[in-house]
Each structure stands twice: as structure tokens, then as C-alpha cells.
């Protein structure tokens, strides 16, 4: 059976005091969780996450990285810097990065490759906008986003990566994809990978993201191709996040 994996995406939330309380709360309840769990925190709090979580069942990671190894890139953070803080994961190509910061499929593919080169596990986000869904081109869009990475890094790279399917219209909107809607796209993604490498597809963790809550997690995670979730808003509350983790 594939492992289940739930990751929190804190986005641009938190401060030293609140983070400490949140991580303390998560650690207090993590014993009852069977799924693998991680939190992806803002860069300035990586040291705090490492200090608090080292030796626990909770992994940590970042939400973005530079595609460049080093150099004159003011404000950017490299994969090797993330390694200094012993990150395991890094989110790549989140729809907010794509939409608000102009990250193209090509840039996302470079970031994915940079993460893997440094030994980080990328959580590659893909997903369609409402307009694209209504135009009936969801698979075309998700397929194109995957192709950019497949063409650069190859299917075998997915042996060390996680995919998060996040329909843009479901992120932070309270509008969750139905389990059937999500499952259909997850199955499409796995089939696309399977066509290239059956073994890689079988073990590939594909998370669902977009308004996952304690109240809807179980039915989403019960779908055959949904292997956990990437959790935004609900990951900022320890009890809610733990309930989602227990559902996986
Ligand atoms: P949400 O965000 O759970 O707040 O919808 C998910 C994400 O953007 O990763």
C-alpha cells in the first residue's frame, strides 16, 4: 500500500510565539497519527521548526526556493540554504506562486530540478483555474504542468517527489472539490505517470489540496488515488490539523 502523507502549508502566517504553540500542539497529538506529516513554514521560521521538530515524527520544509544555486539574486533562497536547516520537503509551483509571482511551467520545472539536485523532496503543485475547468481543459492544463517537469527531469524523478493536485478554485475559498472530482484528476495524473513507468506511478504520493478540513478529509482520503493532503488554512490550528492527519 502507498503511504499517506499530510503536509501543512502555513503560507505567510505565523510568528515565533504562535508557531511555538502550534508546533507544541501538533507534537502533543502526533502519537495517534499513522500518516507521514510535515509542515512547510515561512523561511524565517525554518530554524524554529528544526529546533522544535528534530527527532519527532513531524518533518519540515519550505514553501518555495530559487531555481539558481547561488549568486546575485536579491531576496531569493537556494536549495542548499534549505539543506542547512535540514528541510526534507519544499513546495514547488504552488498556484499562488504561479499566479502572483509569474512562475511559468518552465521556472517551476527548474525549481523542481534544483530541489532534487540538493536532495530535497519537491511537492509539485498542479491544478486548473475555474475558467479552465469550465472550459473542459482541466486534464490539458494539468498534463501541460506535468509535462514541463517530465521533459526536464524525467519520470524517474517522481520516485523522489510528491504531487499535490490543487484546483485553484478550491484554494482558500471554502469550496472543496468533491471526492469524485478530485479522484478523477488524481487518476488522470497517476495514469499519465503509469504510461511512462508503472512502478513509479504505483508508489507516487498524490496529495489533494484546496479547502481540506477535518470535516471533509476522510471522504477525500478514502479515494483510491488520493494519498493525503496539502493543507493551507486548516493547518494553522493544531486540533484541526491533527484531525486531518488522523483521517489519512
Ligand atoms: P487551503 O490551501 O487549504 O487554505 O485551501 C491549500 C493550499 O493552497 O495549499
PDB file of C-alpha atoms and ligand atoms in Angstrom:
ATOM      1  CA  UNK A   1       0.000   0.000   0.000  1.00  0.00           C
ATOM      2  CA  UNK A   2       1.091   3.558  -0.689  1.00  0.00           C
ATOM      3  CA  UNK A   3       1.998   5.688   2.290  1.00  0.00           C
ATOM      4  CA  UNK A   4      -0.332   8.544   3.274  1.00  0.00           C
ATOM      5  CA  UNK A   5       1.197  11.983   3.602  1.00  0.00           C
ATOM      6  CA  UNK A   6      -0.298  15.183   5.004  1.00  0.00           C
ATOM      7  CA  UNK A   7       1.603  18.464   4.769  1.00  0.00           C
ATOM      8  CA  UNK A   8       0.676  21.835   6.234  1.00  0.00           C
ATOM      9  CA  UNK A   9       1.297  24.893   4.078  1.00  0.00           C
ATOM     10  CA  UNK A  10       1.386  27.793   6.505  1.00  0.00           C
ATOM     11  CA  UNK A  11       1.728  30.342   3.680  1.00  0.00           C
ATOM     12  CA  UNK A  12       2.622  33.815   5.045  1.00  0.00           C
ATOM     13  CA  UNK A  13       1.254  33.224   8.528  1.00  0.00           C
ATOM     14  CA  UNK A  14       2.762  32.894  11.970  1.00  0.00           C
ATOM     15  CA  UNK A  15       5.206  34.434  14.393  1.00  0.00           C
ATOM     16  CA  UNK A  16       7.643  32.957  16.906  1.00  0.00           C
ATOM     17  CA  UNK A  17       5.101  32.800  19.721  1.00  0.00           C
ATOM     18  CA  UNK A  18       2.173  31.407  17.731  1.00  0.00           C
ATOM     19  CA  UNK A  19       4.383  28.913  15.882  1.00  0.00           C
ATOM     20  CA  UNK A  20       5.686  27.552  19.144  1.00  0.00           C
ATOM     21  CA  UNK A  21       2.153  26.962  20.404  1.00  0.00           C
ATOM     22  CA  UNK A  22       1.068  25.411  17.101  1.00  0.00           C
ATOM     23  CA  UNK A  23       4.041  23.037  16.915  1.00  0.00           C
ATOM     24  CA  UNK A  24       3.678  22.107  20.586  1.00  0.00           C
ATOM     25  CA  UNK A  25       0.033  21.264  19.921  1.00  0.00           C
ATOM     26  CA  UNK A  26       0.866  19.165  16.862  1.00  0.00           C
ATOM     27  CA  UNK A  27       3.593  17.263  18.707  1.00  0.00           C
ATOM     28  CA  UNK A  28       1.231  16.562  21.606  1.00  0.00           C
ATOM     29  CA  UNK A  29      -1.191  14.716  19.344  1.00  0.00           C
ATOM     30  CA  UNK A  30       1.073  13.217  16.705  1.00  0.00           C
ATOM     31  CA  UNK A  31       1.326   9.865  18.503  1.00  0.00           C
ATOM     32  CA  UNK A  32      -2.114   8.873  17.251  1.00  0.00           C
ATOM     33  CA  UNK A  33      -1.313   9.710  13.633  1.00  0.00           C
ATOM     34  CA  UNK A  34      -0.300   6.934  11.264  1.00  0.00           C
ATOM     35  CA  UNK A  35       0.268   9.100   8.191  1.00  0.00           C
ATOM     36  CA  UNK A  36       3.531  10.843   7.471  1.00  0.00           C
ATOM     37  CA  UNK A  37       3.255  14.526   8.453  1.00  0.00           C
ATOM     38  CA  UNK A  38       5.191  17.670   7.539  1.00  0.00           C
ATOM     39  CA  UNK A  39       4.828  21.416   7.958  1.00  0.00           C
ATOM     40  CA  UNK A  40       6.031  23.877   5.315  1.00  0.00           C
ATOM     41  CA  UNK A  41       6.825  27.110   7.108  1.00  0.00           C
ATOM     42  CA  UNK A  42       7.980  30.598   6.042  1.00  0.00           C
ATOM     43  CA  UNK A  43      11.773  30.826   5.577  1.00  0.00           C
ATOM     44  CA  UNK A  44      12.497  32.821   8.770  1.00  0.00           C
ATOM     45  CA  UNK A  45      10.934  30.077  10.886  1.00  0.00           C
ATOM     46  CA  UNK A  46      12.873  27.115   9.487  1.00  0.00           C
ATOM     47  CA  UNK A  47      15.349  27.273  12.375  1.00  0.00           C
ATOM     48  CA  UNK A  48      12.468  27.270  14.828  1.00  0.00           C
ATOM     49  CA  UNK A  49      10.798  24.326  13.081  1.00  0.00           C
ATOM     50  CA  UNK A  50      14.066  22.393  13.073  1.00  0.00           C
ATOM     51  CA  UNK A  51      14.736  23.069  16.761  1.00  0.00           C
ATOM     52  CA  UNK A  52      11.228  22.082  17.720  1.00  0.00           C
ATOM     53  CA  UNK A  53      10.675  19.095  15.428  1.00  0.00           C
ATOM     54  CA  UNK A  54      14.088  17.393  15.191  1.00  0.00           C
ATOM     55  CA  UNK A  55      13.777  13.812  16.404  1.00  0.00           C
ATOM     56  CA  UNK A  56       9.953  13.880  16.186  1.00  0.00           C
ATOM     57  CA  UNK A  57       7.608  12.241  13.678  1.00  0.00           C
ATOM     58  CA  UNK A  58       6.936  15.598  12.031  1.00  0.00           C
ATOM     59  CA  UNK A  59       9.124  16.675   9.118  1.00  0.00           C
ATOM     60  CA  UNK A  60       9.504  20.264   7.966  1.00  0.00           C
ATOM     61  CA  UNK A  61      10.102  22.099   4.766  1.00  0.00           C
ATOM     62  CA  UNK A  62       9.848  25.352   2.848  1.00  0.00           C
ATOM     63  CA  UNK A  63       7.232  26.801   0.525  1.00  0.00           C
ATOM     64  CA  UNK A  64       9.468  27.917  -2.307  1.00  0.00           C
ATOM     65  CA  UNK A  65      13.098  28.022  -3.433  1.00  0.00           C
ATOM     66  CA  UNK A  66      15.223  29.651  -6.104  1.00  0.00           C
ATOM     67  CA  UNK A  67      15.943  27.777  -9.304  1.00  0.00           C
ATOM     68  CA  UNK A  68      19.520  29.097  -9.035  1.00  0.00           C
ATOM     69  CA  UNK A  69      22.232  27.531  -6.884  1.00  0.00           C
ATOM     70  CA  UNK A  70      23.699  30.857  -5.746  1.00  0.00           C
ATOM     71  CA  UNK A  71      24.539  34.327  -6.985  1.00  0.00           C
ATOM     72  CA  UNK A  72      23.224  37.849  -7.298  1.00  0.00           C
ATOM     73  CA  UNK A  73      19.545  37.077  -6.754  1.00  0.00           C
ATOM     74  CA  UNK A  74      18.450  39.509  -4.060  1.00  0.00           C
ATOM     75  CA  UNK A  75      15.757  38.141  -1.820  1.00  0.00           C
ATOM     76  CA  UNK A  76      15.989  34.567  -3.069  1.00  0.00           C
ATOM     77  CA  UNK A  77      16.693  31.387  -1.100  1.00  0.00           C
ATOM     78  CA  UNK A  78      18.612  28.446  -2.548  1.00  0.00           C
ATOM     79  CA  UNK A  79      18.145  24.713  -2.108  1.00  0.00           C
ATOM     80  CA  UNK A  80      21.461  24.454  -0.255  1.00  0.00           C
ATOM     81  CA  UNK A  81      20.258  27.051   2.243  1.00  0.00           C
ATOM     82  CA  UNK A  82      17.209  24.878   2.861  1.00  0.00           C
ATOM     83  CA  UNK A  83      19.565  21.957   3.423  1.00  0.00           C
ATOM     84  CA  UNK A  84      21.317  23.953   6.143  1.00  0.00           C
ATOM     85  CA  UNK A  85      18.035  23.811   8.044  1.00  0.00           C
ATOM     86  CA  UNK A  86      17.576  20.101   7.278  1.00  0.00           C
ATOM     87  CA  UNK A  87      14.386  20.599   5.320  1.00  0.00           C
ATOM     88  CA  UNK A  88      13.024  17.406   3.860  1.00  0.00           C
ATOM     89  CA  UNK A  89      10.390  18.976   1.620  1.00  0.00           C
ATOM     90  CA  UNK A  90       9.873  22.082  -0.462  1.00  0.00           C
ATOM     91  CA  UNK A  91       6.660  23.123  -2.163  1.00  0.00           C
ATOM     92  CA  UNK A  92       7.223  23.943  -5.829  1.00  0.00           C
ATOM     93  CA  UNK A  93       4.838  25.652  -8.224  1.00  0.00           C
ATOM     94  CA  UNK A  94       2.076  26.499  -5.789  1.00  0.00           C
ATOM     95  CA  UNK A  95      -0.705  28.250  -7.694  1.00  0.00           C
ATOM     96  CA  UNK A  96      -0.110  31.417  -5.670  1.00  0.00           C
ATOM     97  CA  UNK A  97       3.498  31.446  -6.903  1.00  0.00           C
ATOM     98  CA  UNK A  98       2.354  30.801 -10.449  1.00  0.00           C
ATOM     99  CA  UNK A  99      -0.402  33.442 -10.397  1.00  0.00           C
ATOM    100  CA  UNK A 100       1.077  36.183  -8.184  1.00  0.00           C
ATOM    101  CA  UNK A 101       4.807  35.837  -8.918  1.00  0.00           C
ATOM    102  CA  UNK A 102       4.770  34.874 -12.556  1.00  0.00           C
ATOM    103  CA  UNK A 103       6.230  31.396 -12.168  1.00  0.00           C
ATOM    104  CA  UNK A 104       5.866  29.720 -15.544  1.00  0.00           C
ATOM    105  CA  UNK A 105       5.832  25.962 -16.130  1.00  0.00           C
ATOM    106  CA  UNK A 106       9.479  26.289 -17.198  1.00  0.00           C
ATOM    107  CA  UNK A 107      10.528  28.068 -13.998  1.00  0.00           C
ATOM    108  CA  UNK A 108       8.623  25.554 -11.888  1.00  0.00           C
ATOM    109  CA  UNK A 109      10.437  22.745 -13.689  1.00  0.00           C
ATOM    110  CA  UNK A 110      13.789  24.411 -12.933  1.00  0.00           C
ATOM    111  CA  UNK A 111      12.879  24.794  -9.266  1.00  0.00           C
ATOM    112  CA  UNK A 112      11.812  21.158  -9.079  1.00  0.00           C
ATOM    113  CA  UNK A 113      15.136  20.086 -10.559  1.00  0.00           C
ATOM    114  CA  UNK A 114      17.096  22.406  -8.232  1.00  0.00           C
ATOM    115  CA  UNK A 115      15.321  20.913  -5.210  1.00  0.00           C
ATOM    116  CA  UNK A 116      16.080  17.356  -6.265  1.00  0.00           C
ATOM    117  CA  UNK A 117      19.691  18.108  -7.088  1.00  0.00           C
ATOM    118  CA  UNK A 118      20.100  19.219  -3.474  1.00  0.00           C
ATOM    119  CA  UNK A 119      18.362  16.117  -2.137  1.00  0.00           C
ATOM    120  CA  UNK A 120      15.130  17.853  -1.199  1.00  0.00           C
ATOM    121  CA  UNK A 121      11.783  16.231  -1.961  1.00  0.00           C
ATOM    122  CA  UNK A 122       9.682  18.626  -4.057  1.00  0.00           C
ATOM    123  CA  UNK A 123       5.938  18.783  -3.506  1.00  0.00           C
ATOM    124  CA  UNK A 124       4.927  19.754  -7.030  1.00  0.00           C
ATOM    125  CA  UNK A 125       1.609  21.607  -7.167  1.00  0.00           C
ATOM    126  CA  UNK A 126      -0.605  21.376 -10.226  1.00  0.00           C
ATOM    127  CA  UNK A 127      -4.168  22.427 -10.840  1.00  0.00           C
ATOM    128  CA  UNK A 128      -6.611  24.274 -13.042  1.00  0.00           C
ATOM    129  CA  UNK A 129      -8.445  27.563 -12.565  1.00  0.00           C
ATOM    130  CA  UNK A 130     -12.248  27.731 -12.518  1.00  0.00           C
ATOM    131  CA  UNK A 131     -12.197  29.170 -16.035  1.00  0.00           C
ATOM    132  CA  UNK A 132     -10.119  26.243 -17.260  1.00  0.00           C
ATOM    133  CA  UNK A 133     -12.376  23.698 -15.549  1.00  0.00           C
ATOM    134  CA  UNK A 134     -15.464  25.275 -17.073  1.00  0.00           C
ATOM    135  CA  UNK A 135     -13.808  25.253 -20.478  1.00  0.00           C
ATOM    136  CA  UNK A 136     -13.292  21.496 -20.056  1.00  0.00           C
ATOM    137  CA  UNK A 137      -9.496  21.697 -20.259  1.00  0.00           C
ATOM    138  CA  UNK A 138      -8.560  20.516 -16.743  1.00  0.00           C
ATOM    139  CA  UNK A 139      -6.599  17.491 -17.994  1.00  0.00           C
ATOM    140  CA  UNK A 140      -4.911  19.554 -20.670  1.00  0.00           C
ATOM    141  CA  UNK A 141      -3.720  22.097 -18.103  1.00  0.00           C
ATOM    142  CA  UNK A 142      -2.567  19.563 -15.515  1.00  0.00           C
ATOM    143  CA  UNK A 143      -0.963  17.497 -18.270  1.00  0.00           C
ATOM    144  CA  UNK A 144       0.963  20.536 -19.513  1.00  0.00           C
ATOM    145  CA  UNK A 145       2.149  21.387 -15.991  1.00  0.00           C
ATOM    146  CA  UNK A 146       3.381  17.811 -15.526  1.00  0.00           C
ATOM    147  CA  UNK A 147       4.991  17.653 -18.965  1.00  0.00           C
ATOM    148  CA  UNK A 148       7.219  20.625 -18.151  1.00  0.00           C
ATOM    149  CA  UNK A 149       8.723  18.657 -15.254  1.00  0.00           C
ATOM    150  CA  UNK A 150       8.722  15.295 -17.043  1.00  0.00           C
ATOM    151  CA  UNK A 151      10.590  16.771 -20.008  1.00  0.00           C
ATOM    152  CA  UNK A 152      13.260  18.309 -17.802  1.00  0.00           C
ATOM    153  CA  UNK A 153      13.726  15.732 -15.036  1.00  0.00           C
ATOM    154  CA  UNK A 154      12.209  12.533 -16.431  1.00  0.00           C
ATOM    155  CA  UNK A 155       9.632  10.190 -14.962  1.00  0.00           C
ATOM    156  CA  UNK A 156      12.159   8.566 -12.643  1.00  0.00           C
ATOM    157  CA  UNK A 157      12.416  11.872 -10.750  1.00  0.00           C
ATOM    158  CA  UNK A 158       8.922  11.164  -9.426  1.00  0.00           C
ATOM    159  CA  UNK A 159      10.373   8.343  -7.343  1.00  0.00           C
ATOM    160  CA  UNK A 160      11.593  11.181  -5.089  1.00  0.00           C
ATOM    161  CA  UNK A 161       8.773  13.667  -5.352  1.00  0.00           C
ATOM    162  CA  UNK A 162       5.213  14.264  -4.249  1.00  0.00           C
ATOM    163  CA  UNK A 163       2.479  15.749  -6.412  1.00  0.00           C
ATOM    164  CA  UNK A 164      -0.253  17.942  -4.946  1.00  0.00           C
ATOM    165  CA  UNK A 165      -3.353  18.371  -7.072  1.00  0.00           C
ATOM    166  CA  UNK A 166      -4.832  21.699  -6.057  1.00  0.00           C
ATOM    167  CA  UNK A 167      -7.701  23.048  -8.136  1.00  0.00           C
ATOM    168  CA  UNK A 168      -7.141  26.808  -7.939  1.00  0.00           C
ATOM    169  CA  UNK A 169     -10.864  27.457  -7.455  1.00  0.00           C
ATOM    170  CA  UNK A 170     -10.809  25.367  -4.264  1.00  0.00           C
ATOM    171  CA  UNK A 171      -7.826  27.043  -2.583  1.00  0.00           C
ATOM    172  CA  UNK A 172      -8.783  29.215   0.364  1.00  0.00           C
ATOM    173  CA  UNK A 173     -12.321  29.546  -0.958  1.00  0.00           C
ATOM    174  CA  UNK A 174     -14.075  27.024   1.268  1.00  0.00           C
ATOM    175  CA  UNK A 175     -15.120  25.315  -1.975  1.00  0.00           C
ATOM    176  CA  UNK A 176     -13.705  21.796  -1.925  1.00  0.00           C
ATOM    177  CA  UNK A 177     -13.648  19.592  -4.987  1.00  0.00           C
ATOM    178  CA  UNK A 178     -15.999  16.670  -4.461  1.00  0.00           C
ATOM    179  CA  UNK A 179     -14.198  13.401  -3.766  1.00  0.00           C
ATOM    180  CA  UNK A 180     -15.264  12.255  -7.247  1.00  0.00           C
ATOM    181  CA  UNK A 181     -13.954  15.395  -8.960  1.00  0.00           C
ATOM    182  CA  UNK A 182     -10.645  15.113  -7.148  1.00  0.00           C
ATOM    183  CA  UNK A 183     -10.333  11.365  -7.696  1.00  0.00           C
ATOM    184  CA  UNK A 184     -10.890  11.813 -11.442  1.00  0.00           C
ATOM    185  CA  UNK A 185      -7.912  14.176 -11.753  1.00  0.00           C
ATOM    186  CA  UNK A 186      -5.744  12.093  -9.400  1.00  0.00           C
ATOM    187  CA  UNK A 187      -6.455   9.035 -11.549  1.00  0.00           C
ATOM    188  CA  UNK A 188      -5.545  11.029 -14.650  1.00  0.00           C
ATOM    189  CA  UNK A 189      -2.228  12.087 -13.086  1.00  0.00           C
ATOM    190  CA  UNK A 190      -1.356   8.561 -11.997  1.00  0.00           C
ATOM    191  CA  UNK A 191      -2.286   7.149 -15.406  1.00  0.00           C
ATOM    192  CA  UNK A 192      -0.058   9.712 -17.091  1.00  0.00           C
ATOM    193  CA  UNK A 193       2.878   8.663 -14.918  1.00  0.00           C
ATOM    194  CA  UNK A 194       1.979   4.965 -15.262  1.00  0.00           C
ATOM    195  CA  UNK A 195       2.176   5.212 -19.025  1.00  0.00           C
ATOM    196  CA  UNK A 196       5.855   6.109 -18.571  1.00  0.00           C
ATOM    197  CA  UNK A 197       6.759   3.979 -15.539  1.00  0.00           C
ATOM    198  CA  UNK A 198       4.298   1.681 -13.765  1.00  0.00           C
ATOM    199  CA  UNK A 199       6.493   1.174 -10.716  1.00  0.00           C
ATOM    200  CA  UNK A 200       6.994   4.903 -10.120  1.00  0.00           C
ATOM    201  CA  UNK A 201       3.240   5.521 -10.569  1.00  0.00           C
ATOM    202  CA  UNK A 202       2.346   2.833  -8.046  1.00  0.00           C
ATOM    203  CA  UNK A 203       4.408   4.431  -5.277  1.00  0.00           C
ATOM    204  CA  UNK A 204       3.800   8.079  -6.167  1.00  0.00           C
ATOM    205  CA  UNK A 205       2.061  10.037  -3.419  1.00  0.00           C
ATOM    206  CA  UNK A 206      -0.552  12.389  -4.887  1.00  0.00           C
ATOM    207  CA  UNK A 207      -2.000  14.789  -2.334  1.00  0.00           C
ATOM    208  CA  UNK A 208      -5.211  16.729  -2.717  1.00  0.00           C
ATOM    209  CA  UNK A 209      -5.242  20.394  -1.679  1.00  0.00           C
ATOM    210  CA  UNK A 210      -7.932  23.042  -1.571  1.00  0.00           C
ATOM    211  CA  UNK A 211     -10.112  23.763   1.482  1.00  0.00           C
ATOM    212  CA  UNK A 212      -9.421  20.421   3.147  1.00  0.00           C
ATOM    213  CA  UNK A 213     -10.902  20.431   6.663  1.00  0.00           C
ATOM    214  CA  UNK A 214     -11.380  17.883   9.408  1.00  0.00           C
ATOM    215  CA  UNK A 215     -14.974  17.518   8.227  1.00  0.00           C
ATOM    216  CA  UNK A 216     -14.187  16.577   4.612  1.00  0.00           C
ATOM    217  CA  UNK A 217     -10.740  14.948   4.858  1.00  0.00           C
ATOM    218  CA  UNK A 218     -11.837  11.366   5.438  1.00  0.00           C
ATOM    219  CA  UNK A 219     -14.002  11.094   2.327  1.00  0.00           C
ATOM    220  CA  UNK A 220     -11.313  12.694   0.164  1.00  0.00           C
ATOM    221  CA  UNK A 221      -8.563  10.448   1.552  1.00  0.00           C
ATOM    222  CA  UNK A 222     -10.765   7.371   1.035  1.00  0.00           C
ATOM    223  CA  UNK A 223     -10.471   7.767  -2.744  1.00  0.00           C
ATOM    224  CA  UNK A 224      -8.134   5.217  -4.298  1.00  0.00           C
ATOM    225  CA  UNK A 225      -5.732   7.732  -5.844  1.00  0.00           C
ATOM    226  CA  UNK A 226      -5.775  10.375  -3.086  1.00  0.00           C
ATOM    227  CA  UNK A 227      -2.842   9.732  -0.772  1.00  0.00           C
ATOM    228  CA  UNK A 228      -3.229  12.583   1.694  1.00  0.00           C
ATOM    229  CA  UNK A 229      -3.437  16.346   1.535  1.00  0.00           C
ATOM    230  CA  UNK A 230      -1.689  19.679   1.296  1.00  0.00           C
ATOM    231  CA  UNK A 231      -3.440  21.779   3.899  1.00  0.00           C
ATOM    232  CA  UNK A 232      -3.478  25.582   3.984  1.00  0.00           C
ATOM    233  CA  UNK A 233      -5.820  27.391   6.366  1.00  0.00           C
ATOM    234  CA  UNK A 234      -6.688  24.326   8.431  1.00  0.00           C
ATOM    235  CA  UNK A 235      -3.004  23.626   9.152  1.00  0.00           C
ATOM    236  CA  UNK A 236      -2.816  26.738  11.368  1.00  0.00           C
ATOM    237  CA  UNK A 237      -4.897  25.126  14.091  1.00  0.00           C
ATOM    238  CA  UNK A 238      -3.285  22.157  15.847  1.00  0.00           C
ATOM    239  CA  UNK A 239      -6.522  20.310  16.649  1.00  0.00           C
ATOM    240  CA  UNK A 240      -7.936  20.761  13.154  1.00  0.00           C
ATOM    241  CA  UNK A 241      -4.658  19.782  11.506  1.00  0.00           C
ATOM    242  CA  UNK A 242      -4.292  16.705  13.720  1.00  0.00           C
ATOM    243  CA  UNK A 243      -7.843  15.637  12.938  1.00  0.00           C
ATOM    244  CA  UNK A 244      -6.990  15.828   9.221  1.00  0.00           C
ATOM    245  CA  UNK A 245      -3.788  13.856   9.829  1.00  0.00           C
ATOM    246  CA  UNK A 246      -5.732  11.169  11.704  1.00  0.00           C
ATOM    247  CA  UNK A 247      -8.138  10.905   8.766  1.00  0.00           C
ATOM    248  CA  UNK A 248      -5.248   9.897   6.489  1.00  0.00           C
TER     249      UNK A 248
HETATM  250  P1  LIG B   1      -6.338  25.887   1.672  1.00  0.00           P
HETATM  251  O1  LIG B   1      -4.953  25.999   0.887  1.00  0.00           O
HETATM  252  O2  LIG B   1      -6.339  24.579   2.425  1.00  0.00           O
HETATM  253  O3  LIG B   1      -6.360  27.068   2.593  1.00  0.00           O
HETATM  254  O4  LIG B   1      -7.437  25.928   0.644  1.00  0.00           O
HETATM  255  C1  LIG B   1      -4.336  24.869   0.326  1.00  0.00           C
HETATM  256  C2  LIG B   1      -3.052  25.275  -0.370  1.00  0.00           C
HETATM  257  O5  LIG B   1      -3.047  26.333  -1.003  1.00  0.00           O
HETATM  258  O6  LIG B   1      -2.035  24.557  -0.311  1.00  0.00           O
END
